Coordinates of C-alpha atoms in Angstrom, one line a residue:
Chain A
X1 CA 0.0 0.0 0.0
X2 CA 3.0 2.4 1.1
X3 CA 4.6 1.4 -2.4
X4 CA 1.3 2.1 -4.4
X5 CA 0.6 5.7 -2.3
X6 CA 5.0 6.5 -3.5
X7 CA 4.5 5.4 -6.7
X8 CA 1.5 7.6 -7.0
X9 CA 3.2 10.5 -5.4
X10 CA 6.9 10.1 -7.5
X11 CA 3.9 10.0 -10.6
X12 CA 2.0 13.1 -9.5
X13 CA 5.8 15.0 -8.8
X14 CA 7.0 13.8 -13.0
X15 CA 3.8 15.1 -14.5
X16 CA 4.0 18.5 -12.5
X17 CA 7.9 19.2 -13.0
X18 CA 7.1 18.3 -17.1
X19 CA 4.2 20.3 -17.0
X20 CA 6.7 23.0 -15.5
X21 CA 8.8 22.6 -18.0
X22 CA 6.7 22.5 -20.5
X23 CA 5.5 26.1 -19.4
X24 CA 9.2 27.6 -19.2
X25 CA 9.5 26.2 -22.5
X26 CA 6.7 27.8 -24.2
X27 CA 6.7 30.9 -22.3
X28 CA 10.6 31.4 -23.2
X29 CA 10.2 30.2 -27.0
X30 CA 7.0 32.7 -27.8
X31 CA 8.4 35.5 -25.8
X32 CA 11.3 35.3 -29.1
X33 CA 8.9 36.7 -30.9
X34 CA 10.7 35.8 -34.4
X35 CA 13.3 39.1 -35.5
X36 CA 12.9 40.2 -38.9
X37 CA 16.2 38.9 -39.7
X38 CA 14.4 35.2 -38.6
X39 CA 12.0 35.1 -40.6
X40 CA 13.4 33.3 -43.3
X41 CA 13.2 30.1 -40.8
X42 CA 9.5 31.1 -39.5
X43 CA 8.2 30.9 -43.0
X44 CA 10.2 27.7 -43.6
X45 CA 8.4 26.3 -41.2
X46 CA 5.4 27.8 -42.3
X47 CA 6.1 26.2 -45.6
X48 CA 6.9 22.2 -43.6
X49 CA 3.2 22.4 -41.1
X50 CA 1.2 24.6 -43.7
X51 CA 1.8 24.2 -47.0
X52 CA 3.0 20.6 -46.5
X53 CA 0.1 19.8 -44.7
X54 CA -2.3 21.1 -47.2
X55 CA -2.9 18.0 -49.4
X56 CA -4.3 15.7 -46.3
X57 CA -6.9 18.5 -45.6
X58 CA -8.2 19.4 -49.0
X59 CA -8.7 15.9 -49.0
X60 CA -10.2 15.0 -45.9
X61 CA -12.4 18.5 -46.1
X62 CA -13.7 17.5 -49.4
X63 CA -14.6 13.8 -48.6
X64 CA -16.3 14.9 -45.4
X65 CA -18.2 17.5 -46.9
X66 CA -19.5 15.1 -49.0
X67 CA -20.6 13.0 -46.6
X68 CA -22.0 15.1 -44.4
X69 CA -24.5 16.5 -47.1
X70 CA -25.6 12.6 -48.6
X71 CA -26.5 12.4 -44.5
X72 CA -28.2 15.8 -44.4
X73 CA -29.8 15.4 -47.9
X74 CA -31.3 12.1 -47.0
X75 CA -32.6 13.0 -43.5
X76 CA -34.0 16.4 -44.6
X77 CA -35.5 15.4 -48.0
X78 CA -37.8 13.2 -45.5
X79 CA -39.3 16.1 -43.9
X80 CA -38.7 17.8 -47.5
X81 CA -36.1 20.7 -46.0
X82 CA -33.4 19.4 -48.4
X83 CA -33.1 23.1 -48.9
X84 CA -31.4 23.5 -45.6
X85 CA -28.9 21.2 -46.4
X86 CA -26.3 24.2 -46.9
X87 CA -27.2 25.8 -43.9
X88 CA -26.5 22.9 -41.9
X89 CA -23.1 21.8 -43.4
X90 CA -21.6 25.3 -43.0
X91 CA -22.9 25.5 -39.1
X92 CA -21.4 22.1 -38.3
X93 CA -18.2 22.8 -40.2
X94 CA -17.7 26.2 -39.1
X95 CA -18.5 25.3 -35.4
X96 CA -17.5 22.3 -34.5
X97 CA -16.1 19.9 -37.7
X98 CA -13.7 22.7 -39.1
X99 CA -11.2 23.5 -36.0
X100 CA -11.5 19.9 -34.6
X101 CA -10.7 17.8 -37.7
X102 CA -8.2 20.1 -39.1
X103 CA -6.3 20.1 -35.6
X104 CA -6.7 15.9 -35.6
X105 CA -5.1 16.1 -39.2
X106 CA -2.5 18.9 -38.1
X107 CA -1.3 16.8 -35.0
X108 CA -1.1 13.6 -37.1
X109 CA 0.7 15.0 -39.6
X110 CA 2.4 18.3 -38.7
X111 CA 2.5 17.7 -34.8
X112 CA 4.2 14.3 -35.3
X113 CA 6.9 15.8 -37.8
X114 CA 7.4 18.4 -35.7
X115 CA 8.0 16.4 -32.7
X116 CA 10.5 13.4 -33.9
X117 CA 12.4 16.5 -35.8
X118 CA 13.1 18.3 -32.8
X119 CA 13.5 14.8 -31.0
X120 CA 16.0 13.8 -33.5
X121 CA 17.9 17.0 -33.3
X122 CA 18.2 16.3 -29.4
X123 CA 19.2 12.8 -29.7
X124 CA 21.9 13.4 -32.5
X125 CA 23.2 16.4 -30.0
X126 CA 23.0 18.8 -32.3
X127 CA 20.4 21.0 -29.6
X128 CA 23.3 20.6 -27.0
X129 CA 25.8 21.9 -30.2
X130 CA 23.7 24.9 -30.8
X131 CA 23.9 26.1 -27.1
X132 CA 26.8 25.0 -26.7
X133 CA 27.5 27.8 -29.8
X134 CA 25.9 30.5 -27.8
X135 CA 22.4 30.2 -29.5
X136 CA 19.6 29.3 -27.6
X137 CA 17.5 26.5 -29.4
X138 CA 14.6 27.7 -28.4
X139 CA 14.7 30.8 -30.2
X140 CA 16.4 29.2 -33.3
X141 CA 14.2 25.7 -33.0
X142 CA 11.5 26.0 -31.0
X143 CA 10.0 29.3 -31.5
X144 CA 9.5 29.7 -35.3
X145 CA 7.9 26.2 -35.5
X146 CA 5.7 27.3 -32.6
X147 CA 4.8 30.4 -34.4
X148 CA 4.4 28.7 -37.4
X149 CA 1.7 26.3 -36.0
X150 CA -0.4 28.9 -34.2
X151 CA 0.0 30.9 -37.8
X152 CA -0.7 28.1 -40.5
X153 CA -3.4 26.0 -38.3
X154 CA -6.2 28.6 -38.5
X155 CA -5.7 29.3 -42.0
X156 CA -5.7 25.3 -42.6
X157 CA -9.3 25.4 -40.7
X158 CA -10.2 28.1 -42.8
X159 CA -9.3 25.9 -46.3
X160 CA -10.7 23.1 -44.8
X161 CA -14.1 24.9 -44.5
X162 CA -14.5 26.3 -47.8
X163 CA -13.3 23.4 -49.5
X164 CA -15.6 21.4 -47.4
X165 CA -18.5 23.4 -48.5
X166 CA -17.9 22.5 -51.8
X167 CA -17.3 19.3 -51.2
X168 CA -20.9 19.4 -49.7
X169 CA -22.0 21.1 -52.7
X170 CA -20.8 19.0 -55.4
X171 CA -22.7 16.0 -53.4
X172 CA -26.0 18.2 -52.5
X173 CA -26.4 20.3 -55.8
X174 CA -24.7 18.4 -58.8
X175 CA -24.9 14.6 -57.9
X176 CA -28.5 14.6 -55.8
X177 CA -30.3 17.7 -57.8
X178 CA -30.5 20.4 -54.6
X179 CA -31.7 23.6 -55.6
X180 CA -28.2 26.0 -55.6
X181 CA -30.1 29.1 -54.9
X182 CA -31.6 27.4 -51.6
X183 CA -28.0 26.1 -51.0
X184 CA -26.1 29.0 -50.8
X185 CA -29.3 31.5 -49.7
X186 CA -29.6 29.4 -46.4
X187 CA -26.4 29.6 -45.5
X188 CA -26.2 33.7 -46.2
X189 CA -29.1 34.2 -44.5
X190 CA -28.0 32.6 -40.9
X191 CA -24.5 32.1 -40.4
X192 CA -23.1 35.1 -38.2
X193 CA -19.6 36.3 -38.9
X194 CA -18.9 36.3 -35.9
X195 CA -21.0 33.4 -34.0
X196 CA -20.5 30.9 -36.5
X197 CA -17.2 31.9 -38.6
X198 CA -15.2 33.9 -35.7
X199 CA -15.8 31.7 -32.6
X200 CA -15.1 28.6 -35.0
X201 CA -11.4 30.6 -35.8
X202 CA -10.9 31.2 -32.2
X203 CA -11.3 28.0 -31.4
X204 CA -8.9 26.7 -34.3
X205 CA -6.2 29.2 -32.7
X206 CA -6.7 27.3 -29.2
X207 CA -6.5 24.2 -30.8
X208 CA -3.1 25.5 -32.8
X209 CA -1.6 26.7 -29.1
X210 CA -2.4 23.6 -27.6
X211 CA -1.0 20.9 -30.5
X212 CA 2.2 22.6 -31.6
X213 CA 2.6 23.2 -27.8
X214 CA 2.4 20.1 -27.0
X215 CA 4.5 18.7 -30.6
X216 CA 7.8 21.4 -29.3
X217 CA 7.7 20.1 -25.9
X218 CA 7.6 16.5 -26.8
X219 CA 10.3 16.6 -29.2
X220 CA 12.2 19.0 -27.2
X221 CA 11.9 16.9 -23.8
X222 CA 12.2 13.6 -25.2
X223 CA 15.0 10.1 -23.8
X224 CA 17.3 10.8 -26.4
X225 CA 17.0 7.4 -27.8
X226 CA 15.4 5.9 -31.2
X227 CA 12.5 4.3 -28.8
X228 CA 11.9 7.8 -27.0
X229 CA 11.4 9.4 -30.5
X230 CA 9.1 6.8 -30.8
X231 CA 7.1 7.3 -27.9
X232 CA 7.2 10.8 -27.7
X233 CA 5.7 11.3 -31.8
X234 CA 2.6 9.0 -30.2
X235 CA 2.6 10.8 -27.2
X236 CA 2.2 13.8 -29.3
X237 CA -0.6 12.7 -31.4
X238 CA -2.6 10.7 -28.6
X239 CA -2.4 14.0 -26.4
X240 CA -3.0 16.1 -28.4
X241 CA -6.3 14.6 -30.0
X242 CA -7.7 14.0 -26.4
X243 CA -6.7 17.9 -25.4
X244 CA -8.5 18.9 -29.2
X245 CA -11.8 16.7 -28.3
X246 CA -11.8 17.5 -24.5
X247 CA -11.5 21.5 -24.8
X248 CA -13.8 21.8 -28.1
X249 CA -16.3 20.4 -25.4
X250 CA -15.9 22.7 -23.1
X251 CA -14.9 25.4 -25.6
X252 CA -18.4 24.9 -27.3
X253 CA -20.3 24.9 -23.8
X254 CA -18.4 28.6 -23.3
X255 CA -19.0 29.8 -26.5
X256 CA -22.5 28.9 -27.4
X257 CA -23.6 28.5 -23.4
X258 CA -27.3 28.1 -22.7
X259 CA -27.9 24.6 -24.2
X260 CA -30.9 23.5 -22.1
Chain B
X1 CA 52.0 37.4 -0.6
X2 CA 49.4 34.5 -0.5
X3 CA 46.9 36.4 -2.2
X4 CA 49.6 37.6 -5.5
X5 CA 50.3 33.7 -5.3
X6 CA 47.0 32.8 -5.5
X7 CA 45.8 35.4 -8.0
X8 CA 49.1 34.2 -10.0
X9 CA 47.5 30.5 -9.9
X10 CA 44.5 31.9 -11.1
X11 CA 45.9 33.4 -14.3
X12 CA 48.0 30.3 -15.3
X13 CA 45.0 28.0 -15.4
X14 CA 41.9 28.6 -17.3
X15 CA 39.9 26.6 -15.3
X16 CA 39.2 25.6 -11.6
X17 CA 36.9 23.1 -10.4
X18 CA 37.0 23.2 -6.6
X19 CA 34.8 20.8 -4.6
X20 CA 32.0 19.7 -7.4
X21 CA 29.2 18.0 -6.4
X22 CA 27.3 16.2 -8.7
X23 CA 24.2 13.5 -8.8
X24 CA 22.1 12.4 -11.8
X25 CA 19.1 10.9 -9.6
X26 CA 20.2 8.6 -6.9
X27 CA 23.7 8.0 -8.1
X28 CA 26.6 10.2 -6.9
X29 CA 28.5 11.1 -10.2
X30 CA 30.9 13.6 -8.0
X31 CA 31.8 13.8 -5.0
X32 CA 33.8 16.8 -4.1
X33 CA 35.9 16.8 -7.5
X34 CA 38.8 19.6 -7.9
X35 CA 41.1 20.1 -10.7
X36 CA 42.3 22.7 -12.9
X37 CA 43.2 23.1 -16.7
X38 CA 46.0 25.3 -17.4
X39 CA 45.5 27.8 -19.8
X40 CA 47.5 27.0 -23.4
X41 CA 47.6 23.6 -22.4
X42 CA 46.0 19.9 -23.7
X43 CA 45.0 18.9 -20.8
X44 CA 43.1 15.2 -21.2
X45 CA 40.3 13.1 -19.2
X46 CA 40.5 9.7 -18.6
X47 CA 38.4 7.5 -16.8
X48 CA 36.2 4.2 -16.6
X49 CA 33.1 4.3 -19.0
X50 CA 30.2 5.7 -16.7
X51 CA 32.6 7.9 -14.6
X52 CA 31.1 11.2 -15.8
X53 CA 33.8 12.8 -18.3
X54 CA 31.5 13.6 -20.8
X55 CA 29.4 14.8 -18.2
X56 CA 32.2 17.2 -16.3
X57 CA 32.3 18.6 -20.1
X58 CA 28.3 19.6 -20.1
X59 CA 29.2 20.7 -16.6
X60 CA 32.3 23.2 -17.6
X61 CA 29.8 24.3 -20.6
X62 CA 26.9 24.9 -18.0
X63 CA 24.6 22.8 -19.7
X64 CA 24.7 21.0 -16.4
X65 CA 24.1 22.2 -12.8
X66 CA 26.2 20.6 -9.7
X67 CA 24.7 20.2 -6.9
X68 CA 27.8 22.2 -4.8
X69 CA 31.0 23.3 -5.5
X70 CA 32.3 25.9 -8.2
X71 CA 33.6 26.2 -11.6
X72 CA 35.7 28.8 -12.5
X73 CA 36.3 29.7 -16.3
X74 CA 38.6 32.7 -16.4
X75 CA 37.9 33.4 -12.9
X76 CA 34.1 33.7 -13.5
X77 CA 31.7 31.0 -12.1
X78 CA 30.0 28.3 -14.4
X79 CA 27.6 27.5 -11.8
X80 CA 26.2 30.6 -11.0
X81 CA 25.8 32.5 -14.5
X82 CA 22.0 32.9 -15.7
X83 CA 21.1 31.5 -19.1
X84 CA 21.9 34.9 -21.0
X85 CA 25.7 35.4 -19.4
X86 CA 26.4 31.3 -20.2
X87 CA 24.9 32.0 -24.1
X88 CA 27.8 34.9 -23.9
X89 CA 30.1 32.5 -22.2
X90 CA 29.7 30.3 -24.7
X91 CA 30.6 32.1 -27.6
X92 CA 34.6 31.4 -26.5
X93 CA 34.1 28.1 -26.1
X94 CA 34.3 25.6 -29.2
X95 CA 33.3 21.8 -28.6
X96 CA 33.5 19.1 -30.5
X97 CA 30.7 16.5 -29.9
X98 CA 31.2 12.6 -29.7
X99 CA 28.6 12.8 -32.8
X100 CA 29.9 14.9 -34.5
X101 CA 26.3 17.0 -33.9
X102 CA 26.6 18.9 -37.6
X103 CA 23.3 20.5 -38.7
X104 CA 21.7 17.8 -41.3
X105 CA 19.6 20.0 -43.1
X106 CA 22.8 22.9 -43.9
X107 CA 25.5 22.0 -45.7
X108 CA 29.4 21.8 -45.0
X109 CA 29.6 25.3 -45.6
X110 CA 26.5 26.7 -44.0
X111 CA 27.5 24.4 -40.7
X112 CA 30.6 26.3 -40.4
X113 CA 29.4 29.5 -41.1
X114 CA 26.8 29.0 -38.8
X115 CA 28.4 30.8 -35.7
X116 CA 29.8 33.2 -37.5
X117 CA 26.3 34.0 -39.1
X118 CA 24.8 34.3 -35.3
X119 CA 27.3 36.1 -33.5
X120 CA 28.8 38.5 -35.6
X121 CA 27.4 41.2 -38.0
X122 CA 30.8 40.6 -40.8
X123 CA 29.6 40.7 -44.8
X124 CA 29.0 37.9 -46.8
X125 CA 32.4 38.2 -48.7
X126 CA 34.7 38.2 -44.9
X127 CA 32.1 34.6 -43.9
X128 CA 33.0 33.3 -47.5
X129 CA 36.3 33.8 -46.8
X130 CA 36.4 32.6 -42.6
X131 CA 34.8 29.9 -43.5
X132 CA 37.0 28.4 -46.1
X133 CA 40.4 29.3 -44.1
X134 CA 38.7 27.2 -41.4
X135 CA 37.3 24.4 -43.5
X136 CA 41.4 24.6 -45.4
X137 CA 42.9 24.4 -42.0
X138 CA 40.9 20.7 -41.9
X139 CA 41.9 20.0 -45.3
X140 CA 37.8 19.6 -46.5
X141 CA 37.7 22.7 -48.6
X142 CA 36.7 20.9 -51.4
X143 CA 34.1 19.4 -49.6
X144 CA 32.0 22.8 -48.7
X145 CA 28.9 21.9 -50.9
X146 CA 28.7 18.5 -49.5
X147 CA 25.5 17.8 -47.1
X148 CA 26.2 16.1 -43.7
X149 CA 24.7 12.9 -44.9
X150 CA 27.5 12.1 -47.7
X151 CA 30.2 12.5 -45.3
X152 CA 32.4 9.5 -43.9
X153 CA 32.8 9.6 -39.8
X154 CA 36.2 11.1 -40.2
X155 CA 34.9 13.9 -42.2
X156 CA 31.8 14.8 -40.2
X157 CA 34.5 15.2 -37.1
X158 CA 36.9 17.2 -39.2
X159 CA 34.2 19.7 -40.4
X160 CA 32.4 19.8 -37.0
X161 CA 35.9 20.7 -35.8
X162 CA 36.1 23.3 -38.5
X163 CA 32.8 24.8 -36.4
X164 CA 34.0 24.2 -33.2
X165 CA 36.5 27.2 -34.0
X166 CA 34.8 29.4 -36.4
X167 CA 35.2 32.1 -33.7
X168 CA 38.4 31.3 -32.2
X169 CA 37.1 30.5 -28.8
X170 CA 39.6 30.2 -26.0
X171 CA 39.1 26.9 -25.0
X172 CA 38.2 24.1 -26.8
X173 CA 36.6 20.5 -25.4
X174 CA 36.7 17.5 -27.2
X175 CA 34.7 14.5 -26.3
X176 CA 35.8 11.3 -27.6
X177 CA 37.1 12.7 -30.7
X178 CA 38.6 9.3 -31.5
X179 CA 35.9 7.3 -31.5
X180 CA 35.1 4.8 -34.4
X181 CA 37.6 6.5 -36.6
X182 CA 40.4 5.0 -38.7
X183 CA 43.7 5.1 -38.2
X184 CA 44.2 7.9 -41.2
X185 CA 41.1 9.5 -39.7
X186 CA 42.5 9.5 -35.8
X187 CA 46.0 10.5 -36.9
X188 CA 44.5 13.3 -39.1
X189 CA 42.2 14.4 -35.7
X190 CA 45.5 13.8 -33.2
X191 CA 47.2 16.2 -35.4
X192 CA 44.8 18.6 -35.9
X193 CA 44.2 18.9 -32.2
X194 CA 47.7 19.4 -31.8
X195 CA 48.0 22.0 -34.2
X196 CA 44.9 24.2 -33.8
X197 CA 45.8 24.4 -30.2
X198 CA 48.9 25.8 -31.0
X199 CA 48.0 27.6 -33.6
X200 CA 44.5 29.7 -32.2
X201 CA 46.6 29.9 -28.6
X202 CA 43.7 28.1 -26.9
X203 CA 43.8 25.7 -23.9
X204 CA 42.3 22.1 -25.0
X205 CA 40.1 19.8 -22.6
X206 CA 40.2 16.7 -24.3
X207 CA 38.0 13.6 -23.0
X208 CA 39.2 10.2 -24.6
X209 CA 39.3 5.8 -23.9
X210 CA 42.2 5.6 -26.5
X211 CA 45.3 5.8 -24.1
X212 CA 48.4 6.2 -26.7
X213 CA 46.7 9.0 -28.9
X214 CA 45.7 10.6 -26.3
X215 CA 49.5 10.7 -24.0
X216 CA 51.0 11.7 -27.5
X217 CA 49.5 14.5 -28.0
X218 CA 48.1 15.5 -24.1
X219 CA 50.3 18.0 -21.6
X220 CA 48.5 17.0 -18.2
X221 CA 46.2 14.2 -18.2
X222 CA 43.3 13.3 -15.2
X223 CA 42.3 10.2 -14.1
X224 CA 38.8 10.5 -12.3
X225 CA 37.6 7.5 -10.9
X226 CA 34.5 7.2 -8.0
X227 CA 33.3 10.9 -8.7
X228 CA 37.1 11.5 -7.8
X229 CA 40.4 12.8 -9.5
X230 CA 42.5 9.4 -8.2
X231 CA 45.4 10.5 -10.8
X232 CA 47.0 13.9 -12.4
X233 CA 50.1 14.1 -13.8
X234 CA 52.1 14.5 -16.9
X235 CA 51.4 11.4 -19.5
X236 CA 55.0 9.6 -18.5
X237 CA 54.3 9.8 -15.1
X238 CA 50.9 7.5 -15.1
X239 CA 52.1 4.2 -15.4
X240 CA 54.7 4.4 -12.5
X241 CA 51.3 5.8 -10.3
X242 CA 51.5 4.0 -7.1
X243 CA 47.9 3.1 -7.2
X244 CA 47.3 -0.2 -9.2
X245 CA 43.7 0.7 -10.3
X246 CA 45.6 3.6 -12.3
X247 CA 48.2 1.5 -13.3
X248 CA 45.4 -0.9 -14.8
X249 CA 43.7 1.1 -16.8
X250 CA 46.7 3.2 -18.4
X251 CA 48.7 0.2 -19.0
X252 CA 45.1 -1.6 -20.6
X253 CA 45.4 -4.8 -18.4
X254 CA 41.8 -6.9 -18.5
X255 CA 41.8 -8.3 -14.9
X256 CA 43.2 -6.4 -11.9
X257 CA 41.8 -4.6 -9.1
X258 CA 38.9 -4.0 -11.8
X259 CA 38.2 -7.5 -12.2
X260 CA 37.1 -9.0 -15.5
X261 CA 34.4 -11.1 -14.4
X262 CA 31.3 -9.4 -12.9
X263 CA 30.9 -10.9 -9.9
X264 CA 29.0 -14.0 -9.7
X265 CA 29.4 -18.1 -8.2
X266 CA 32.0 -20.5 -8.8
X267 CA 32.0 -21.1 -12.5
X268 CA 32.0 -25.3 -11.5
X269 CA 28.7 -24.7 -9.2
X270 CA 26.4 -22.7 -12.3
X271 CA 27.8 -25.9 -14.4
X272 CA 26.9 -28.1 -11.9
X273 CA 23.6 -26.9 -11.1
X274 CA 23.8 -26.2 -7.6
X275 CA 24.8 -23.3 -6.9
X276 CA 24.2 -21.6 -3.6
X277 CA 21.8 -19.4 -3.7

């Protein structure tokens, strides 16, 4: 029992010097604000999470828009409001889908290269070069790939929504005969700018804080071995997906309140 | 009188490590450690694997904190700068890592213009030229458009050496710079180390296994044993130390006072099948 209460305790103590570290980390990383002189590197990295990152969302945003209007289409057309179809696509991606799929696909894909590059920069000692150089990795590393994420993941949500909207419409208008007026007429008429579009970027940028936040610190505090890479890249993906799905929750509750 | 003789100490060596204290979890690494490194000197490290040389390296550099004790790098202390003065610190210090650590996604060139690039505000055309004087001084000029990745071991050490003095630091730390490398490769690094020392007036903390290389070429080397120093002296000294640990490991012998079995039962009893337990 003595064992099980230490165990718990030596537990408890890790998780709340990481999440210490992680704090000094980010704190010390976005305080270096990238110089003008940097900014070759931020948009290099904007170029390796963004742009790179691009093909898997266009993708995904298409084939779920799809899908979501053949489910809206054949509900509605029972109650014969196929004409809301649009409106309801563009609430669900704007609110809720958008942020959270596109920060899943970012932290697969961006958040997991992100993490075994830094992890492999530490285990191959070439972190510990740098400082020992006089230049602080976490202004040369960490911070324009933390900037880059907060920067590229909100204008990922933003592709993914508009290209899921056509996806939508493709499915809705050209394959299953939808009026397009009543398409794009229901969506004008009732999504807010700011309810709907704004509160869906906001959360995108939380999201965006919270992966690439969780991708530097990973990669940056990883067992310098070819297992620890391992096990941080999944650490990075599993966390952050939970920490995506758990805050859009409580995110959505905050935002949109007043549910009963 | 004492204090001009003491302040007279101070200038001769570089560095002073008085009384270091160090533990990576449970385990003692040192335990009130002192020794200095004269300045101008190669002064080498030596030591059991596990002993902590590498990690008395990361200490000097401050990438490490002791628990007690002090560190003194021209008379200022390791221990107790704050991250900005140790980024300073840094910049006249030069160290070659046991991998070599060279940036994979810049090339030969870039690598060693790298510090120069960060730390000083010189034109394009003075880098060009730093850069290949330093990368000539290593003989891989001809090899400045090469990536990391098409280099052999030797190379990678040569070119991360060409970094390590980019700004002509005052002290230079090697760790196992001979490690995995031919004999062309290690007689090539020997030399080098010999020669940039001389040559950039620095004082070289060299932390090696390979005995010969490292008395050819070494003015003062340390034994450090149990978190200790247990030997100092000049490289002809060692083998006549009175201690027989030292005298094992600088003459290479596999059984001594370090045994070469780890200790277990009679050999007869595990063959037997009854051995005590």
């Amino acid at each position: 029992m003595i064992d099980f209460v230490r165990s718990l305790g030596d537990r408890s103590l890790d998780r709340m010097a990481s999440l210490g570290r992680a704090t000094i980390m980010w704190a010390t990383a976005l305080w270096g604000l990238p110089k003008l002189s940097e900014l070759p590197l931020l948009v290099r990295q904007i170029y390796n999470v963004g742009v790179l990152s691009l093909v898997i969302i266009i993708l995904s945003a298409f084939s779920i828009g799809a899908v979501i209007a053949l489910q809206f289409y054949t509900q509605l057309s029972r109650f014969g409001a196929e004409d809301a179809v649009g409106l309801g696509l563009a609430l669900v991606l704007l609110r809720e889908l958008g942020p959270v799929v596109t920060g899943l696909l970012f932290a697969g894909r961006a958040g997991s290269a992100v993490t075994a590059e830094i992890g492999l920069m530490k285990t191959t000692e070439q972190l510990s070069s740098m400082e020992m150089m006089g230049v602080d990795p976490l202004r040369r590393i960490v911070a324009p790939r933390l900037w880059a994420g907060i920067i590229s993941m909100p204008l990922l949500t933003a592709m993914f929504n508009v290209v899921a909207i056509y996806g939508g419409m493709v499915v809705a208008v050209e394959w299953l005969g939808s009026d397009l007026g009543s398409f794009w007429s229901g969506m004008q008429d009732s999504v807010e700018l700011w309810n709907d579009v704004g509160k869906g970027m906001v959360k995108s940028v939380i999201f965006a804080i919270v992966v690439t936040w969780i991708a530097v610190f990973q990669g940056y505090d990883t067992e310098p071995t070819p297992e620890g890479i391992g096990l941080a890249t999944t650490r990075t993906v599993v966390m952050s997906s939970v920490m995506i799905l758990a805050l859009d929750f409580i995110l959505t509750l905050s935002m949109y309140g007043e549910f009963k | 009188m004492a204090e001009a003789v003491a302040a007279s100490a101070a200038e001769d060596n570089l560095i002073e490590i008085r009384d270091l204290v160090f533990r990576r979890g449970e385990r003692l690494i040192f335990d009130g450690l002192s020794m200095t490194v004269p300045r101008g000197q190669i002064t080498a490290l030596m030591g059991p694997s596990g002993c902590g040389k590498t990690t008395l390296l990361r200490i000097i550099g401050g990438q490490l904190k002791p628990e007690a004790g002090q560190v003194l790098l021209r008379g200022e202390d390791v221990t107790r700068a704050s991250r900005g003065e140790l980024l300073e610190l840094r910049k006249d210090i030069g160290m070659l890592f046991q991998s070599s650590a060279l940036f994979t996604d810049m090339s030969v060139y870039e690598n060693v213009a790298f510090p120069l690039r960060e730390h000083t505000d010189l034109p394009e055309e003075a880098i060009r030229d730093l850069v290949l004087m330093k990368l000539n001084a290593v003989g891989l000029r001809g090899a400045r458009d090469l990536m990391p990745s098409q280099l052999s071991g030797g190379m990678a050490r040569r070119v991360a050496l060409a970094r390590a003095i980019a700004l002509d630091p005052c002290l230079l730390m090697y760790d196992e710079p001979f490690t995995g490398q031919d004999p062309i490769s290690m007689g090539v690094v020997v030399s080098l180390i010999r020669r940039l020392n001389a040559a950039l007036g620095a004082t070289s903390l060299l932390v090696s296994h390979d005995i010969h290389e490292t008395a050819g070429i070494s003015d003062k080397i340390y034994i450090l044993d149990g978190g200790k120093v247990v030997a100092g002296g000049q490289p002809a000294e060692l083998p006549e130390h009175p201690s027989s640990r030292v005298r094992q490991f600088v003459t290479g012998t596999p059984d001594g006072p370090v045994p070469f079995h780890y200790p277990a039962d009679q050999l007869a009893y595990d063959l037997l099948g009854d051995a005590p337990r």
